[in-house]
Amino acid sequence: MDEIMLQDTETGEDIPVYVIEETTLNEKKYLLVATFDPNTEETNEDAEAFILCEKSDDDEDIYYESVSDEKELSILADIFKELLEDTDFLM
C-alpha cells in the first residue's frame, strides 16, 4: 500500500493515509484511502476510509477531493467492495 499525505483544508494539518485501491470510472480516477497510526504504520479496524476523486487545476497540478455526491459515492463503494472482496465496509 502506498502512503500519501492529505492536507485538511480547514486546519492545514497533514493527514497520513494509505491508498487501499484505485479505479477509473467515466474517465475519472478514484482512490480508496484509509487513515492509519503513523507510529505503527498499520491500519486497524477503526480506521476511517475515504473515496477521493483526482482533479487538476488550470496549471495541470493534480489534487484530490472527497466524493460527496451520495449517488456517486454509492456506485464507487460497490466497485471498491467488488475489488476488495475480503474487506468489510461500513457506510
Short mmCIF file of C-alpha atoms in Angstrom, two decimals:
data_model
loop_
_atom_site.label_atom_id
_atom_site.label_comp_id
_atom_site.label_asym_id
_atom_site.label_seq_id
_atom_site.Cartn_x
_atom_site.Cartn_y
_atom_site.Cartn_z
CA MET A 1 0.00 0.00 0.00
CA ASP A 2 1.25 3.45 -0.89
CA GLU A 3 1.30 6.10 1.79
CA ILE A 4 0.25 9.63 0.87
CA MET A 5 -0.32 12.80 2.86
CA LEU A 6 -3.57 14.71 2.63
CA GLN A 7 -3.96 18.21 3.95
CA ASP A 8 -7.01 19.24 5.96
CA THR A 9 -8.20 22.40 4.21
CA GLU A 10 -9.66 23.79 7.43
CA THR A 11 -6.73 23.22 9.79
CA GLY A 12 -3.80 22.82 7.39
CA GLU A 13 -2.89 19.64 9.26
CA ASP A 14 -1.25 16.83 7.27
CA ILE A 15 -3.16 13.56 7.48
CA PRO A 16 -1.28 10.35 6.57
CA VAL A 17 -3.35 7.77 4.66
CA TYR A 18 -2.80 4.53 2.79
CA VAL A 19 -4.05 4.07 -0.75
CA ILE A 20 -6.02 0.82 -0.49
CA GLU A 21 -7.26 0.61 -4.08
CA GLU A 22 -7.82 2.74 -7.14
CA THR A 23 -10.25 2.62 -10.03
CA THR A 24 -11.37 4.64 -13.03
CA LEU A 25 -14.99 5.48 -13.79
CA ASN A 26 -16.14 7.71 -16.65
CA GLU A 27 -12.51 8.68 -17.32
CA LYS A 28 -12.05 9.90 -13.72
CA LYS A 29 -9.53 8.34 -11.35
CA TYR A 30 -10.69 7.48 -7.83
CA LEU A 31 -8.72 6.37 -4.77
CA LEU A 32 -9.95 4.46 -1.75
CA VAL A 33 -7.77 5.60 1.14
CA ALA A 34 -7.77 4.78 4.86
CA THR A 35 -6.31 6.54 7.88
CA PHE A 36 -3.71 4.80 9.99
CA ASP A 37 -1.49 5.37 13.01
CA PRO A 38 1.76 6.82 11.64
CA ASN A 39 3.69 5.46 14.63
CA THR A 40 2.78 1.84 13.91
CA GLU A 41 2.19 2.17 10.15
CA GLU A 42 -0.60 -0.38 10.46
CA THR A 43 -4.22 0.06 9.50
CA ASN A 44 -6.78 -1.02 12.06
CA GLU A 45 -10.46 -1.94 12.32
CA ASP A 46 -11.35 1.60 13.44
CA ALA A 47 -9.60 3.31 10.54
CA GLU A 48 -11.67 5.76 8.54
CA ALA A 49 -11.89 5.33 4.78
CA PHE A 50 -12.47 7.96 2.15
CA ILE A 51 -13.09 7.86 -1.58
CA LEU A 52 -11.21 10.61 -3.35
CA CYS A 53 -11.55 11.87 -6.93
CA GLU A 54 -8.48 13.04 -8.82
CA LYS A 55 -8.77 16.62 -10.11
CA SER A 56 -6.45 19.06 -11.82
CA ASP A 57 -6.33 22.83 -11.85
CA ASP A 58 -5.55 25.21 -14.72
CA ASP A 59 -1.82 24.61 -14.22
CA GLU A 60 -2.41 20.84 -14.54
CA ASP A 61 -1.44 20.33 -10.89
CA ILE A 62 -3.16 17.20 -9.55
CA TYR A 63 -5.09 17.20 -6.28
CA TYR A 64 -7.78 15.01 -4.69
CA GLU A 65 -11.24 15.88 -3.38
CA SER A 66 -13.53 13.75 -1.24
CA VAL A 67 -16.50 12.38 -3.13
CA SER A 68 -19.58 13.94 -1.55
CA ASP A 69 -22.34 13.11 -4.04
CA GLU A 70 -24.32 10.26 -2.46
CA LYS A 71 -25.16 8.53 -5.76
CA GLU A 72 -21.57 8.68 -6.99
CA LEU A 73 -20.32 7.53 -3.58
CA SER A 74 -22.69 4.55 -3.57
CA ILE A 75 -21.61 3.45 -7.06
CA LEU A 76 -17.93 3.75 -6.16
CA ALA A 77 -18.40 1.92 -2.85
CA ASP A 78 -19.92 -1.01 -4.76
CA ILE A 79 -16.99 -1.02 -7.18
CA PHE A 80 -14.43 -0.98 -4.36
CA LYS A 81 -16.34 -3.72 -2.49
CA GLU A 82 -16.08 -5.89 -5.58
CA LEU A 83 -12.37 -5.13 -6.00
CA LEU A 84 -11.71 -5.90 -2.33
CA GLU A 85 -13.84 -8.98 -1.78
CA ASP A 86 -12.19 -9.86 1.54
CA THR A 87 -12.77 -6.44 3.16
CA ASP A 88 -15.84 -5.38 5.15
CA PHE A 89 -17.23 -1.91 4.53
CA LEU A 90 -19.50 0.09 6.81
CA MET A 91 -21.09 3.22 5.39
#
